[in-house]
């Protein structure tokens, strides 16, 4: 039998060659090989500067500068640093010995100042002075306390009881006594026999009113200063 050949064979070959890049191949490369003469040379990638212009041949030279008659050159005096240092040492104040602290029997010592044994903190200028932030905080607390006390006093003044004057006290006493006389007159006019429920209730009401009036009159007459709450 004849061998089977697909009808898409040519199409597949064409697609395979079409999608393949030059460097995606096996065997020798199909790209242009660089020439051996085009090798990388030294300093070839550095930027090249423009060539310097040669000085013109007929350029005149500058005239020589001659010093004036009043010119006095600066004369440098050589210093003798050995003598200078010797004089500075002779006239200088001798350095004080550096204090040390010894804490072992073998004589191991270390500087005294950074050891913590010297009371440097109490020698500060601001030692014992109250910090500024503490002062500000105390002033703020004092101001808030004064504001709170002022607000409390204001509230108390608003809620304070009113004192009854002498005229008002006298008028109230007169009105209470007049009311008591009227109720007492009505109480005296009650019948002796209370045989009905209405008569009993009316009598009890008059007695309660009389007791309350007597209590109020006695309280007002007993106390000279009377306060009335709002």
Tab-separated table of C-alpha atoms in Angstrom:
chain	number	residue	atom	x	y	z
A	1	UNK	CA	0.000	0.000	0.000
A	2	UNK	CA	1.062	3.597	-0.604
A	3	UNK	CA	2.501	5.561	2.349
A	4	UNK	CA	0.163	8.112	3.877
A	5	UNK	CA	1.158	11.727	3.256
A	6	UNK	CA	-0.760	14.525	4.963
A	7	UNK	CA	-2.163	17.268	2.828
A	8	UNK	CA	-0.945	19.877	5.438
A	9	UNK	CA	2.711	18.853	5.077
A	10	UNK	CA	3.783	21.864	3.028
A	11	UNK	CA	1.826	24.225	5.239
A	12	UNK	CA	3.552	22.895	8.371
A	13	UNK	CA	7.009	23.242	6.758
A	14	UNK	CA	6.227	26.792	5.756
A	15	UNK	CA	5.043	27.719	9.280
A	16	UNK	CA	8.111	26.111	10.866
A	17	UNK	CA	10.492	28.101	8.663
A	18	UNK	CA	8.430	31.263	9.026
A	19	UNK	CA	8.422	31.396	12.853
A	20	UNK	CA	12.085	30.404	13.303
A	21	UNK	CA	14.611	33.165	14.001
A	22	UNK	CA	18.123	33.215	12.654
A	23	UNK	CA	19.677	32.418	16.025
A	24	UNK	CA	17.188	29.650	16.790
A	25	UNK	CA	18.743	26.943	14.722
A	26	UNK	CA	21.051	24.014	14.992
A	27	UNK	CA	24.378	23.719	13.219
A	28	UNK	CA	26.440	26.654	11.938
A	29	UNK	CA	25.059	30.148	12.462
A	30	UNK	CA	23.343	31.787	9.538
A	31	UNK	CA	24.244	35.336	10.606
A	32	UNK	CA	27.204	37.373	9.449
A	33	UNK	CA	30.337	36.539	11.432
A	34	UNK	CA	32.314	39.619	12.626
A	35	UNK	CA	35.687	40.170	11.007
A	36	UNK	CA	38.809	39.474	13.107
A	37	UNK	CA	40.148	42.920	12.167
A	38	UNK	CA	37.295	44.659	13.971
A	39	UNK	CA	38.468	43.800	17.488
A	40	UNK	CA	37.882	46.102	20.461
A	41	UNK	CA	40.762	48.514	20.891
A	42	UNK	CA	41.940	50.277	23.999
A	43	UNK	CA	40.248	53.630	24.774
A	44	UNK	CA	38.063	53.210	21.706
A	45	UNK	CA	34.844	53.913	23.645
A	46	UNK	CA	36.115	57.030	25.442
A	47	UNK	CA	34.837	60.397	24.187
A	48	UNK	CA	37.296	62.057	21.834
A	49	UNK	CA	38.173	65.712	22.389
A	50	UNK	CA	38.692	68.234	19.654
A	51	UNK	CA	42.343	68.605	18.645
A	52	UNK	CA	44.165	71.557	20.153
A	53	UNK	CA	44.839	74.524	17.934
A	54	UNK	CA	48.480	75.249	17.313
A	55	UNK	CA	49.769	78.643	18.403
A	56	UNK	CA	50.197	81.083	15.589
A	57	UNK	CA	53.796	81.654	14.531
A	58	UNK	CA	53.624	85.440	14.319
A	59	UNK	CA	52.256	85.982	17.838
A	60	UNK	CA	54.012	88.781	19.771
A	61	UNK	CA	55.483	88.012	23.134
A	62	UNK	CA	54.333	89.969	26.174
A	63	UNK	CA	56.769	92.645	27.396
A	64	UNK	CA	58.804	91.799	30.453
A	65	UNK	CA	57.465	93.287	33.683
A	66	UNK	CA	60.085	95.389	35.483
A	67	UNK	CA	59.461	96.201	39.181
A	68	UNK	CA	59.077	99.819	40.139
A	69	UNK	CA	61.572	101.791	42.228
A	70	UNK	CA	59.243	101.870	45.234
A	71	UNK	CA	58.790	98.086	45.247
A	72	UNK	CA	59.996	96.419	48.422
A	73	UNK	CA	60.084	92.650	48.310
A	74	UNK	CA	58.636	90.705	51.224
A	75	UNK	CA	61.459	89.221	53.229
A	76	UNK	CA	60.518	86.001	54.961
A	77	UNK	CA	62.193	85.606	58.293
A	78	UNK	CA	63.081	82.097	59.199
A	79	UNK	CA	61.629	81.113	62.569
A	80	UNK	CA	63.515	79.062	65.055
A	81	UNK	CA	60.784	76.744	66.239
A	82	UNK	CA	63.083	74.993	68.707
A	83	UNK	CA	63.742	78.189	70.676
A	84	UNK	CA	60.098	79.217	70.387
A	85	UNK	CA	58.893	75.919	71.830
A	86	UNK	CA	61.501	76.089	74.596
A	87	UNK	CA	60.381	79.571	75.644
A	88	UNK	CA	56.712	78.459	75.578
A	89	UNK	CA	57.555	75.533	77.835
A	90	UNK	CA	59.521	77.694	80.280
A	91	UNK	CA	56.831	80.374	80.527
A	92	UNK	CA	53.871	78.011	80.410
A	93	UNK	CA	51.888	76.889	83.431
A	94	UNK	CA	52.591	73.299	84.375
A	95	UNK	CA	49.725	70.894	83.820
A	96	UNK	CA	47.965	69.533	86.838
A	97	UNK	CA	48.300	65.808	87.370
A	98	UNK	CA	45.346	63.836	86.161
A	99	UNK	CA	43.474	62.256	89.111
A	100	UNK	CA	43.192	58.503	89.134
A	101	UNK	CA	41.308	56.017	91.250
A	102	UNK	CA	42.919	52.801	92.522
A	103	UNK	CA	40.532	50.039	93.512
A	104	UNK	CA	42.697	46.928	93.787
A	105	UNK	CA	45.648	45.819	95.869
A	106	UNK	CA	47.730	45.393	92.745
A	107	UNK	CA	47.412	49.114	91.968
A	108	UNK	CA	45.036	48.952	89.012
A	109	UNK	CA	43.916	52.490	88.346
A	110	UNK	CA	41.534	54.290	86.024
A	111	UNK	CA	40.567	57.952	85.515
A	112	UNK	CA	38.599	59.391	88.414
A	113	UNK	CA	36.350	61.774	86.485
A	114	UNK	CA	34.392	59.256	84.361
A	115	UNK	CA	34.262	56.713	87.206
A	116	UNK	CA	31.121	58.220	88.771
A	117	UNK	CA	32.788	58.970	92.114
A	118	UNK	CA	33.058	62.699	91.399
A	119	UNK	CA	29.784	64.526	92.222
A	120	UNK	CA	29.556	66.317	88.877
A	121	UNK	CA	25.772	66.422	88.823
A	122	UNK	CA	25.384	68.637	91.887
A	123	UNK	CA	27.828	71.138	90.426
A	124	UNK	CA	25.590	71.925	87.484
A	125	UNK	CA	24.194	75.428	87.144
A	126	UNK	CA	20.601	74.212	87.015
A	127	UNK	CA	20.960	71.772	89.931
A	128	UNK	CA	17.972	72.028	92.263
A	129	UNK	CA	16.075	74.318	89.881
A	130	UNK	CA	12.526	73.333	89.039
A	131	UNK	CA	12.274	72.404	85.345
A	132	UNK	CA	10.296	74.708	83.121
A	133	UNK	CA	7.818	72.037	82.088
A	134	UNK	CA	6.981	71.341	85.739
A	135	UNK	CA	6.417	75.060	86.357
A	136	UNK	CA	4.171	75.317	83.315
A	137	UNK	CA	2.222	72.252	84.387
A	138	UNK	CA	1.729	73.606	87.927
A	139	UNK	CA	0.541	76.951	86.573
A	140	UNK	CA	-1.864	75.184	84.231
A	141	UNK	CA	-3.233	73.040	87.073
A	142	UNK	CA	-3.610	76.114	89.314
A	143	UNK	CA	-5.436	77.999	86.574
A	144	UNK	CA	-7.808	75.081	85.970
A	145	UNK	CA	-8.473	74.786	89.723
A	146	UNK	CA	-9.300	78.500	89.940
A	147	UNK	CA	-11.621	78.228	86.958
A	148	UNK	CA	-13.341	75.215	88.527
A	149	UNK	CA	-13.773	77.014	91.866
A	150	UNK	CA	-15.140	80.090	90.099
A	151	UNK	CA	-17.633	77.955	88.174
A	152	UNK	CA	-18.700	76.181	91.400
A	153	UNK	CA	-19.209	79.514	93.171
A	154	UNK	CA	-21.223	80.769	90.232
A	155	UNK	CA	-23.429	77.685	90.354
A	156	UNK	CA	-23.863	78.051	94.101
A	157	UNK	CA	-24.827	81.690	93.688
A	158	UNK	CA	-27.427	80.711	91.129
A	159	UNK	CA	-28.781	77.961	93.374
A	160	UNK	CA	-28.467	79.986	96.613
A	161	UNK	CA	-31.587	80.382	98.757
A	162	UNK	CA	-33.259	83.744	99.075
A	163	UNK	CA	-33.493	85.428	102.484
A	164	UNK	CA	-36.977	86.504	103.532
A	165	UNK	CA	-37.177	90.177	104.518
A	166	UNK	CA	-38.886	91.441	107.704
A	167	UNK	CA	-41.756	92.993	105.789
A	168	UNK	CA	-42.407	89.801	103.866
A	169	UNK	CA	-42.150	87.781	107.080
A	170	UNK	CA	-44.702	90.049	108.803
A	171	UNK	CA	-47.074	89.903	105.833
A	172	UNK	CA	-46.858	86.104	105.698
A	173	UNK	CA	-47.581	85.867	109.447
A	174	UNK	CA	-50.597	88.126	109.106
A	175	UNK	CA	-51.913	86.125	106.159
A	176	UNK	CA	-51.414	82.800	107.981
A	177	UNK	CA	-53.156	84.080	111.151
A	178	UNK	CA	-56.028	85.502	109.099
A	179	UNK	CA	-56.385	82.176	107.303
A	180	UNK	CA	-56.294	80.356	110.625
A	181	UNK	CA	-59.065	82.590	112.019
A	182	UNK	CA	-61.235	81.932	108.981
A	183	UNK	CA	-60.755	78.155	109.164
A	184	UNK	CA	-61.241	78.214	112.962
A	185	UNK	CA	-64.467	80.161	112.511
A	186	UNK	CA	-65.663	77.555	110.041
A	187	UNK	CA	-64.542	74.787	112.411
A	188	UNK	CA	-66.476	76.364	115.308
A	189	UNK	CA	-69.565	76.499	113.121
A	190	UNK	CA	-69.626	72.711	112.588
A	191	UNK	CA	-72.538	70.806	114.112
A	192	UNK	CA	-71.909	68.913	117.308
A	193	UNK	CA	-73.282	65.673	115.922
A	194	UNK	CA	-71.269	64.201	113.028
A	195	UNK	CA	-73.575	61.425	111.975
A	196	UNK	CA	-72.765	61.392	108.280
A	197	UNK	CA	-69.605	60.522	106.380
A	198	UNK	CA	-69.405	63.949	104.720
A	199	UNK	CA	-69.436	65.730	108.068
A	200	UNK	CA	-66.607	63.537	109.376
A	201	UNK	CA	-64.445	64.139	106.286
A	202	UNK	CA	-65.095	67.893	106.388
A	203	UNK	CA	-64.214	68.059	110.071
A	204	UNK	CA	-60.945	66.114	109.548
A	205	UNK	CA	-59.932	68.416	106.691
A	206	UNK	CA	-60.478	71.529	108.830
A	207	UNK	CA	-58.481	70.013	111.703
A	208	UNK	CA	-55.566	69.159	109.389
A	209	UNK	CA	-55.555	72.690	107.947
A	210	UNK	CA	-55.589	74.200	111.426
A	211	UNK	CA	-52.668	72.007	112.570
A	212	UNK	CA	-50.642	72.886	109.465
A	213	UNK	CA	-51.301	76.606	109.906
A	214	UNK	CA	-50.379	76.466	113.587
A	215	UNK	CA	-47.141	74.656	112.713
A	216	UNK	CA	-46.240	77.232	110.040
A	217	UNK	CA	-47.032	80.182	112.309
A	218	UNK	CA	-44.924	78.720	115.130
A	219	UNK	CA	-41.986	78.055	112.764
A	220	UNK	CA	-42.028	81.609	111.353
A	221	UNK	CA	-42.334	83.201	114.801
A	222	UNK	CA	-39.500	81.038	116.168
A	223	UNK	CA	-36.945	81.783	113.401
A	224	UNK	CA	-36.078	85.342	112.460
A	225	UNK	CA	-34.014	84.450	109.347
A	226	UNK	CA	-35.949	82.390	106.841
A	227	UNK	CA	-34.440	81.158	103.560
A	228	UNK	CA	-36.501	80.288	100.519
A	229	UNK	CA	-35.138	77.921	97.862
A	230	UNK	CA	-35.902	78.563	94.210
